[in-house]
CSV table of C-alpha atoms and ligand atoms in Angstrom, one decimal:
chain,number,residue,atom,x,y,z
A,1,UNK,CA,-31.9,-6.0,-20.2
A,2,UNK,CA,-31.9,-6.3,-16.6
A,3,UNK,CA,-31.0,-2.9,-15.1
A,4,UNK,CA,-30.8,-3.9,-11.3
A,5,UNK,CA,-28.5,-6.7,-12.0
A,6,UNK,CA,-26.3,-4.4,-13.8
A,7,UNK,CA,-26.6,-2.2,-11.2
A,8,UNK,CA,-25.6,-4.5,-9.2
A,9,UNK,CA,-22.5,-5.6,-10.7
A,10,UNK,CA,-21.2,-1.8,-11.5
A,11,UNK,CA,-21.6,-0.9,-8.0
A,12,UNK,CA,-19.5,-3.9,-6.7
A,13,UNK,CA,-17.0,-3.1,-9.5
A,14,UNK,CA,-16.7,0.2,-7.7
A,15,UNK,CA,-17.2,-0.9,-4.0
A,16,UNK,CA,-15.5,1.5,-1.7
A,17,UNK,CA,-11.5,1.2,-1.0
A,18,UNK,CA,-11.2,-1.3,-3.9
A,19,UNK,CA,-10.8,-1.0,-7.8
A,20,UNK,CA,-10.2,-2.7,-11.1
A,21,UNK,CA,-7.2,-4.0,-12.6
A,22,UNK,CA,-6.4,-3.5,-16.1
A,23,UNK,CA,-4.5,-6.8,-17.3
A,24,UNK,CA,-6.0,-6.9,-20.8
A,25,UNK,CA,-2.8,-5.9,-22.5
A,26,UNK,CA,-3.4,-6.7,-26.2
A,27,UNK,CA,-0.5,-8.7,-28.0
A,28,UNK,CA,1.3,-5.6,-29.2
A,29,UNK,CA,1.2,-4.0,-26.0
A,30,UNK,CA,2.5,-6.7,-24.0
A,31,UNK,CA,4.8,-7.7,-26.2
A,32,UNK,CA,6.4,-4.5,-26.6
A,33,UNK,CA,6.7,-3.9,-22.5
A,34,UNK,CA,7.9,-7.8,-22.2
A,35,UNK,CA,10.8,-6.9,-24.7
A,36,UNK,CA,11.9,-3.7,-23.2
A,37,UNK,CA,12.6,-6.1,-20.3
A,38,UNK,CA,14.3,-9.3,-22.3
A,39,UNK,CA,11.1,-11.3,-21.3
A,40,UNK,CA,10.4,-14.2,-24.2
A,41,UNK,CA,7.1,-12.9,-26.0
A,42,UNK,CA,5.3,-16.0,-26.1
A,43,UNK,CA,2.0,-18.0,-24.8
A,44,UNK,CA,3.5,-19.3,-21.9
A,45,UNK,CA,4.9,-16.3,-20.8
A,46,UNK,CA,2.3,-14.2,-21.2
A,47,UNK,CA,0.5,-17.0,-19.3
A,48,UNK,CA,2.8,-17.1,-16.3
A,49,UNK,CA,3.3,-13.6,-16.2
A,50,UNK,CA,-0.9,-12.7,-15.7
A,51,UNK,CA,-0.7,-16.0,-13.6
A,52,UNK,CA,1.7,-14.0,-11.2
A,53,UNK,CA,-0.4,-11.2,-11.0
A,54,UNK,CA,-3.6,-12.9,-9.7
A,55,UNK,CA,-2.3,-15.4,-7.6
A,56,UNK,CA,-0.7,-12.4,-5.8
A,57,UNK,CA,-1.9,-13.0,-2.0
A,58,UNK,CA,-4.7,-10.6,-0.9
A,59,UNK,CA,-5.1,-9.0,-4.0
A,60,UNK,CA,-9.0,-9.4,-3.7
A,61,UNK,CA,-8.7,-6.7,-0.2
A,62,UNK,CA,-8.0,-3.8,-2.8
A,63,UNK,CA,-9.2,-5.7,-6.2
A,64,UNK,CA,-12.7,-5.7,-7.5
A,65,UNK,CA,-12.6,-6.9,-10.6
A,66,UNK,CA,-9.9,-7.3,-13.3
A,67,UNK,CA,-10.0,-7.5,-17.0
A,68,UNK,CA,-8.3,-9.9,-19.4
A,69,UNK,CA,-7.6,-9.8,-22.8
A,70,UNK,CA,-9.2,-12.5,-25.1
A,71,UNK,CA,-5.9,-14.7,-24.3
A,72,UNK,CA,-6.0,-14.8,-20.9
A,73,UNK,CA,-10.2,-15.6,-20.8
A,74,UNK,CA,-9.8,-18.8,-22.8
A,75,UNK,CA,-6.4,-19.6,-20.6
A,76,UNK,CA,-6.0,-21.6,-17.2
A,77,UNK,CA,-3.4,-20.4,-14.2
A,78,UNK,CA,-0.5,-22.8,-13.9
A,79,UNK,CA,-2.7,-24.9,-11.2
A,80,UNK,CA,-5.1,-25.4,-14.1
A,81,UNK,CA,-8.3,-23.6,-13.0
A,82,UNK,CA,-9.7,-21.0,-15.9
A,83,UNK,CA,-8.4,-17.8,-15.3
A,84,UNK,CA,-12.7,-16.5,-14.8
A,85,UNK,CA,-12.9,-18.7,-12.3
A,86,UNK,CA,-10.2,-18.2,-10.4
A,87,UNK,CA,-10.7,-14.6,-10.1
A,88,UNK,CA,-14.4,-15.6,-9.4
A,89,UNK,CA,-13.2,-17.6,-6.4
A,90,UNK,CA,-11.4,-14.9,-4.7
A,91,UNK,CA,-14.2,-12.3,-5.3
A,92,UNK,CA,-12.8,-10.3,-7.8
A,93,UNK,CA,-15.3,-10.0,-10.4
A,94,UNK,CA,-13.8,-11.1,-14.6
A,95,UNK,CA,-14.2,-8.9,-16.9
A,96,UNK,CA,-12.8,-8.4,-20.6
A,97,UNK,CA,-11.5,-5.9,-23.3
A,98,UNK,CA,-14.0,-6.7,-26.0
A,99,UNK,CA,-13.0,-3.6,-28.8
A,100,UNK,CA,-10.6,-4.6,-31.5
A,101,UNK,CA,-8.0,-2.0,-31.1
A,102,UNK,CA,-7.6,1.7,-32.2
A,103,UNK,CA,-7.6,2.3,-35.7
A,104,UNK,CA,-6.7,5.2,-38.1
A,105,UNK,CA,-9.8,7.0,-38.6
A,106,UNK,CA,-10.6,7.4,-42.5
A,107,UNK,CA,-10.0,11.2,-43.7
A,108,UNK,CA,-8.5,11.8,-40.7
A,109,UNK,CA,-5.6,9.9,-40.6
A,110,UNK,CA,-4.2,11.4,-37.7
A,111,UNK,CA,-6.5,10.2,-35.5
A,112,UNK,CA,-7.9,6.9,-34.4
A,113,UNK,CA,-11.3,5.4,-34.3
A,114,UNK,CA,-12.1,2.2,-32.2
A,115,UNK,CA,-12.8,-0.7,-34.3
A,116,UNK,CA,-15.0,-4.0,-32.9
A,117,UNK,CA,-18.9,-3.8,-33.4
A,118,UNK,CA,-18.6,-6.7,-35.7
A,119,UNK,CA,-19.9,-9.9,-33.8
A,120,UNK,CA,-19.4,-8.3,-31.1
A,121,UNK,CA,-23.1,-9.4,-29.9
A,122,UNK,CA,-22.1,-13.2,-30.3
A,123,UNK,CA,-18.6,-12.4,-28.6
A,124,UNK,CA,-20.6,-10.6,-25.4
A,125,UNK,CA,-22.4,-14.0,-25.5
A,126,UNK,CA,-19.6,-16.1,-25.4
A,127,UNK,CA,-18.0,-14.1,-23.0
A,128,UNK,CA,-20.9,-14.4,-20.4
A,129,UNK,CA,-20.9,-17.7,-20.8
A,130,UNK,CA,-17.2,-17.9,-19.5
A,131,UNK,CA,-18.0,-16.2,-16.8
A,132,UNK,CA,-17.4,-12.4,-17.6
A,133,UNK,CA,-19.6,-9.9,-15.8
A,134,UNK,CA,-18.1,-6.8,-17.6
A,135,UNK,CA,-16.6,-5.3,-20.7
A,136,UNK,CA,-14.5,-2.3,-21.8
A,137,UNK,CA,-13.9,-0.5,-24.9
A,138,UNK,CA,-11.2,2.4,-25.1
A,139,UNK,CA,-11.4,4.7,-27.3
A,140,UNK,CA,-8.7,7.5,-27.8
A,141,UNK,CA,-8.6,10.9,-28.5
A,142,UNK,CA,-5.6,12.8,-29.5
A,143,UNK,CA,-4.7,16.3,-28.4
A,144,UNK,CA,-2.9,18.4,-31.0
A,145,UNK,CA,-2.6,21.3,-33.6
A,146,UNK,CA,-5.9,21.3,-34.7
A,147,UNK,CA,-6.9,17.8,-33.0
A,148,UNK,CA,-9.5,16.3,-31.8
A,149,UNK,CA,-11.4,16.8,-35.0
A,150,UNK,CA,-15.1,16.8,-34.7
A,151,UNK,CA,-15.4,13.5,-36.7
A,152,UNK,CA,-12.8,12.1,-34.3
A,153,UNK,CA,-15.1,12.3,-31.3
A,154,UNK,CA,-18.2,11.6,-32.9
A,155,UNK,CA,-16.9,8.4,-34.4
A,156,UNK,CA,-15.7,7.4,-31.4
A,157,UNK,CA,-18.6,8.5,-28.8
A,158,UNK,CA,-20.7,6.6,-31.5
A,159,UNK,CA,-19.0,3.4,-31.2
A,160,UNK,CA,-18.6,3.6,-27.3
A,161,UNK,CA,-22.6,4.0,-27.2
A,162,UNK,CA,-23.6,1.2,-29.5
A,163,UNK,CA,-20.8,-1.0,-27.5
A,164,UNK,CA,-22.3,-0.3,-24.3
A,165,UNK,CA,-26.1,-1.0,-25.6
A,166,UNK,CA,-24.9,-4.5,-26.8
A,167,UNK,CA,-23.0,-5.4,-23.7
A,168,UNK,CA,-26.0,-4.6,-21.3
A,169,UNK,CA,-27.9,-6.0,-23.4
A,170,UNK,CA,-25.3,-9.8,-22.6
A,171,UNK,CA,-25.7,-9.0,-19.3
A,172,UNK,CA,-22.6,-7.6,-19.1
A,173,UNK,CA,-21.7,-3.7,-17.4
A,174,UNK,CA,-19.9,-2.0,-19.7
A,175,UNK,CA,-16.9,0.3,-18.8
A,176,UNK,CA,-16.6,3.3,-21.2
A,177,UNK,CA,-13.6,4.0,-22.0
A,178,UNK,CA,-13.2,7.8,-23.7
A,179,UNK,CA,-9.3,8.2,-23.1
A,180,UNK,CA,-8.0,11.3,-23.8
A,181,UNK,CA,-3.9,10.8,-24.1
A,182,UNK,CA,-1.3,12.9,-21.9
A,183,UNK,CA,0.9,12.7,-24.8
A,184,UNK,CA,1.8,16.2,-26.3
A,185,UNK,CA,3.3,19.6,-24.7
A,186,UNK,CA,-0.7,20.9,-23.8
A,187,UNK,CA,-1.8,22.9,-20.6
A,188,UNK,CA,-4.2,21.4,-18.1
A,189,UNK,CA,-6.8,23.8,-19.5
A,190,UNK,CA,-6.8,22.4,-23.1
A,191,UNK,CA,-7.2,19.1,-21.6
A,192,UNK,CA,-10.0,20.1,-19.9
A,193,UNK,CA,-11.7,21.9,-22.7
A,194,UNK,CA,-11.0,18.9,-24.7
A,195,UNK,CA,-11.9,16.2,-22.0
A,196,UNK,CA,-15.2,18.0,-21.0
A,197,UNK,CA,-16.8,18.2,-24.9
A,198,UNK,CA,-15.4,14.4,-25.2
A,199,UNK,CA,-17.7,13.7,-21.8
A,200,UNK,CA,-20.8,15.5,-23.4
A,201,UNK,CA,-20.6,13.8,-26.6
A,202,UNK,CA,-20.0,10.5,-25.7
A,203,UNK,CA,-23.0,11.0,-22.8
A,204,UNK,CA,-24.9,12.7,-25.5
A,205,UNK,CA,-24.6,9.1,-27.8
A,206,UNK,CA,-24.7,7.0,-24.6
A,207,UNK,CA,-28.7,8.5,-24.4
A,208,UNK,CA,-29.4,8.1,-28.1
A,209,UNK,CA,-28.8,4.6,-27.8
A,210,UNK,CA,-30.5,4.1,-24.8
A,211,UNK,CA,-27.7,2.7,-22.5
A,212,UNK,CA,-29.1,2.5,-18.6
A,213,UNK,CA,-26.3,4.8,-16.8
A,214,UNK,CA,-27.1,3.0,-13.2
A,215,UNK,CA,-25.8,-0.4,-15.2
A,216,UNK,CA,-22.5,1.0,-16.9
A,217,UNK,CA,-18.6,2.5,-15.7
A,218,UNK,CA,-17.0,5.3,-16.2
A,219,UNK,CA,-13.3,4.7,-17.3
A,220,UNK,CA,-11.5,8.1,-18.0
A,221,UNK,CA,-8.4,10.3,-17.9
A,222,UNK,CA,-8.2,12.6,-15.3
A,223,UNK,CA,-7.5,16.5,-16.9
A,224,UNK,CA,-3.8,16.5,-16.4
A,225,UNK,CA,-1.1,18.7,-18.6
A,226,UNK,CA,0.7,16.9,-21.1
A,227,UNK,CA,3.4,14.8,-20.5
A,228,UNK,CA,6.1,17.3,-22.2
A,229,UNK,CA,4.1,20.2,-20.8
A,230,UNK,CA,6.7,23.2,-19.9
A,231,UNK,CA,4.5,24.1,-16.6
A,232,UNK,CA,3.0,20.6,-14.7
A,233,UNK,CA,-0.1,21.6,-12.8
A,234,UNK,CA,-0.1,20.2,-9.6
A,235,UNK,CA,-1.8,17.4,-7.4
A,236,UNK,CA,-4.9,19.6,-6.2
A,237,UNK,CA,-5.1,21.8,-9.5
A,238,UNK,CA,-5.7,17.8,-11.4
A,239,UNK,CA,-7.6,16.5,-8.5
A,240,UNK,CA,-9.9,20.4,-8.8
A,241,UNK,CA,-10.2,20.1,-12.6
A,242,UNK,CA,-10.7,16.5,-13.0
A,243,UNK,CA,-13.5,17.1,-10.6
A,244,UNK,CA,-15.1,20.2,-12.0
A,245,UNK,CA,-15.3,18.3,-15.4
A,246,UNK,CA,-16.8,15.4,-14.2
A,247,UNK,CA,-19.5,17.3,-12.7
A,248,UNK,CA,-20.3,19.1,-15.7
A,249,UNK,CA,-20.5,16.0,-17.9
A,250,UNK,CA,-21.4,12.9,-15.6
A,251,UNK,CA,-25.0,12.2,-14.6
A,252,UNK,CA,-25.7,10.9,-11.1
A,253,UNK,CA,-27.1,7.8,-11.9
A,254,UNK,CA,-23.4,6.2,-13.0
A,255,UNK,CA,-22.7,4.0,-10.3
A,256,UNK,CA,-19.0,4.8,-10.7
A,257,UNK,CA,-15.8,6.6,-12.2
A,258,UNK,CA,-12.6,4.4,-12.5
A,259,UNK,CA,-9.7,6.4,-13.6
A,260,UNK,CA,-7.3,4.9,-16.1
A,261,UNK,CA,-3.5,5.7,-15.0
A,262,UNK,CA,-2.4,6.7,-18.8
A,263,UNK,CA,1.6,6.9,-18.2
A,264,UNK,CA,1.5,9.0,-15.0
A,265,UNK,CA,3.9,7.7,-12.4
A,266,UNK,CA,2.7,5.2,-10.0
A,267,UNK,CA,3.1,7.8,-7.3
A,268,UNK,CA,1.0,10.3,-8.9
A,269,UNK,CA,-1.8,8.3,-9.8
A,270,UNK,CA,-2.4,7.3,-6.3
A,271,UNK,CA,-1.6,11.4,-5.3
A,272,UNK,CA,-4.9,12.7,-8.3
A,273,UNK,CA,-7.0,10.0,-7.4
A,274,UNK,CA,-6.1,10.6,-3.1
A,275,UNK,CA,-6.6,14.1,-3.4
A,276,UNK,CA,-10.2,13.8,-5.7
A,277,UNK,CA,-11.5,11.6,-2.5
A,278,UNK,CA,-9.8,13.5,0.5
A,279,UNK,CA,-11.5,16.8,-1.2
A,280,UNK,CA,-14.0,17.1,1.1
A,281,UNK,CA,-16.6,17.2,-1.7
A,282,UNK,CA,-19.8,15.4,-1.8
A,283,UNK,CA,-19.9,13.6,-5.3
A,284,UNK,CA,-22.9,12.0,-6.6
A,285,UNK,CA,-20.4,8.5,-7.8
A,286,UNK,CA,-17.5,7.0,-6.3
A,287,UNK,CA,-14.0,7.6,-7.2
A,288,UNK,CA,-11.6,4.9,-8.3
A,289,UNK,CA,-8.8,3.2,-10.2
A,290,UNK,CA,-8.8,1.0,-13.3
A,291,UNK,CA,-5.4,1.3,-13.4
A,292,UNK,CA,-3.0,-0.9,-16.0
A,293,UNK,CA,0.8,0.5,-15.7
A,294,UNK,CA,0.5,2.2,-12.2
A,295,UNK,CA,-0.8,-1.5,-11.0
A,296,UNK,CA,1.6,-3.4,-12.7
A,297,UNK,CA,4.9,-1.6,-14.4
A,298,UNK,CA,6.9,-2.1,-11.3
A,299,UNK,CA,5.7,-5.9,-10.9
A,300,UNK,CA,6.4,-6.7,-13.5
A,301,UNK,CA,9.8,-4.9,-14.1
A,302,UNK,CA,10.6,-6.9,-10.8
A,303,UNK,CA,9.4,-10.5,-12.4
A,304,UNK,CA,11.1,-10.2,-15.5
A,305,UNK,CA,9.9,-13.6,-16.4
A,306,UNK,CA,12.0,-15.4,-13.7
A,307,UNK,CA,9.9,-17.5,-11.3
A,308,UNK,CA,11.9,-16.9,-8.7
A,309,UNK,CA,10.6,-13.5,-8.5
A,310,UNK,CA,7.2,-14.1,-8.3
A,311,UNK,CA,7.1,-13.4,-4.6
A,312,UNK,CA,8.5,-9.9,-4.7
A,313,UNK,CA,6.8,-9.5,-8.1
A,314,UNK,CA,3.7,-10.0,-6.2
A,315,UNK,CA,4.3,-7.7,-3.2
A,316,UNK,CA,4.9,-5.3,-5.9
A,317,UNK,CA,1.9,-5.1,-7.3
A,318,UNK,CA,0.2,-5.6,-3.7
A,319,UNK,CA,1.9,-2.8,-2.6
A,320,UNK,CA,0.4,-0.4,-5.8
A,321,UNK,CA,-3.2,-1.8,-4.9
A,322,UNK,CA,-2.9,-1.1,-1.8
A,323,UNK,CA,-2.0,2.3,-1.9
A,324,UNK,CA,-4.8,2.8,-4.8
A,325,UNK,CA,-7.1,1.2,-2.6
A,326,UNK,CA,-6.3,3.8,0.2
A,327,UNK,CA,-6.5,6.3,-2.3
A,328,UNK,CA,-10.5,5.7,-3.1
A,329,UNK,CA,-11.0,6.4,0.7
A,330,UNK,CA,-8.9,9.3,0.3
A,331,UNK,CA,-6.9,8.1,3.1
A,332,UNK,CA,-3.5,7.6,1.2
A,333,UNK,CA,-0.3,9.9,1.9
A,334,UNK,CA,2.8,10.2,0.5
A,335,UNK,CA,4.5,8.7,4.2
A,336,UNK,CA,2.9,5.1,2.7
A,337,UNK,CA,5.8,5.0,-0.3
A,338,UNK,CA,8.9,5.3,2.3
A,339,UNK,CA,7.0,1.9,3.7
A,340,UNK,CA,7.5,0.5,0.5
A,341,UNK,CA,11.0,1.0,0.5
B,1,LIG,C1,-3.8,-2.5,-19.8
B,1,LIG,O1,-3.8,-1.7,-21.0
B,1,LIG,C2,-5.1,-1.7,-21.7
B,1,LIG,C3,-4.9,-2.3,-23.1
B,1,LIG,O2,-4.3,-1.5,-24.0
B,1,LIG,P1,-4.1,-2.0,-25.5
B,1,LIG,O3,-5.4,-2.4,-26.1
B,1,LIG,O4,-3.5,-0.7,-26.2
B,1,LIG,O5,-3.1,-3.1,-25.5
B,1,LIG,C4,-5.6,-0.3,-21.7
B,1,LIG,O6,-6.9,-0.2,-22.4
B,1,LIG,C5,-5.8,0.1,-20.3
B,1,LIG,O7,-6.9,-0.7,-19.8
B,1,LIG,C6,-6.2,1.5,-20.1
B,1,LIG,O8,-5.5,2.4,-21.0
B,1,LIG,C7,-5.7,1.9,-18.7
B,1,LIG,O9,-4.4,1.6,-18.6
B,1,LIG,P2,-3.3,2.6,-18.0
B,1,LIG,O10,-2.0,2.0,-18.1
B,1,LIG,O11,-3.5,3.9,-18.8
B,1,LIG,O12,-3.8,2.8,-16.5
């Protein structure tokens, strides 16, 4: 494997002001948010509707690198130029979602376990050789009565590490993905108790299987109460915490941290990940966004599948980047959203 080009790679993927966008909506997942809007769930659509998010005009200013779904890779945009190479062309470095989805975990039915080692060598190959320069694998842990279970994490930190050693090993940076959800009435503390030991273990694994940490991305949640939490901590109590855990669990040679969004409003993920970089703090990684539904939910609630939105669809989703982007400077505020408007 060849650690400096990796190296290379993660730290453009996490170049200052700029960050990655999640468009690698599995079937299901699009689907579903295509429906809730009356948008046809098919090819084309699906197509036109990822087509309108990276022919979006300056997108590259606050866009480092984006990742499709297995779809989109082996698509073209509508002017017929594979969907790699176009972002290639702009700058924005392809990348792909390369596990096979979030399974129930055996004996612990509750809980999920990320399924996609097999062939996934030959797929990293293939991959490259479309012109991905990165992966990602989520995994997800669930925060409940009793939950995570040990197994739960361990399954899942094991699978992120042997993932990661495969993709390096394609030439591709891997972004690890060790989601722990919002969903569920817990404090901010138990999601910090539960995010740090998640951290530990999968860092623990990531060793074992002797993954180069300068060549890989950190893709996590930030320690937030639950979305049906009675008392919400606040923007510097997530931006505090989400920072305390990160330097408890992170080692300095990881390039870079790209939060995922995970259902927070567009608003607050650019508020947590603003007030993490305008901390005054001096972290050992940069800060940023991989965000999927604080990039794109109000695009594409505006597109709708109509072309004749694609113009404000795009502004949309400009107008999410670029607050985002300001936010990894640490130079967003609140004042930016009347703009908007
Ligand atoms: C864009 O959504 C990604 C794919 O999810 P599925 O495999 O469930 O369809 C997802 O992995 C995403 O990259 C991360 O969860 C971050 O997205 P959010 O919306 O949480 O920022």
């Amino acid at each position: 494997m060849n650690v400096e080009e990796l190296n290379k790679i993660a730290r453009a993927m996490v170049a200052p002001g700029r960050g990655i966008l999640a468009m690698d909506e599995s079937h299901p997942t699009c689907n579903k948010r295509f429906e809730k809007l009356e948008i046809p769930t098919t090819e084309p659509m699906r197509r036109a509707y990822r087509d309108m998010l990276v022919t979006a005009p300056g997108l590259s200013d606050f866009i480092s690198g984006a990742i499709l779904f297995d779809e989109t890779i082996r698509q073209k945009t509508l002017e017929e130029i594979p969907f790699a190479a176009h972002l290639g062309n702009l700058g924005i470095i392809p990348g792909i979602k390369v596990d096979a989805g979030a399974k129930p975990l055996a004996g612990y039915e509750a809980e999920k376990v990320t399924h996609g080692l097999d062939g996934l060598r030959e797929r990293c190959e293939e991959y490259f050789d479309m012109g991905a320069r990165f992966t990602k694998w989520r995994a997800v842990i669930t925060i409940g009565e009793g939950l995570p279970s040990w197994a739960c994490i361990e399954a899942n930190a094991h699978a992120l590490s042997r993932y990661a050693r495969i993709s390096q090993e394609a030439g591709l940076v891997p972004i690890v993905e060790p989601e722990v959800l919002m969903d569920g009435s817990h404090s901010i503390d138990r999601c910090y108790t539960v995010t740090e030991l998640t951290q530990r273990i999968v860092f623990h694994h990531l060793k074992n299987q002797g993954v180069a940490l300068e060549g890989m991305v950190l893709k996590p949640n930030m320690v937030i109460s639950g979305t049906e939490a009675s008392a919400r901590a606040n923007v510097n109590a997530v931006a505090e915490q989400t920072i305390r855990c990160l330097m408890n669990t992170v080692p300095a040679a990881v390039p870079g941290i790209a939060f995922l969004s995970g259902g927070q409003t567009d608003q607050e993920a650019s508020a947590h990940l603003n007030a993490m970089n305008s901390s005054g703090r001096s972290l050992p990684w940069t800060l940023t966004f991989s965000y999927g539904r604080a990039l794109q939910q109000t695009a594409m609630q505006v597109w709708k599948g109509d072309r004749a939105n694609v113009l404000p669809a795009q502004q949309a989703l400009l107008w999410r980047a670029r607050c985002n982007g300001s936010a990894a400077l640490g130079s967003y505020n609140e004042g930016m959203e009347s703009q908007a408007a």
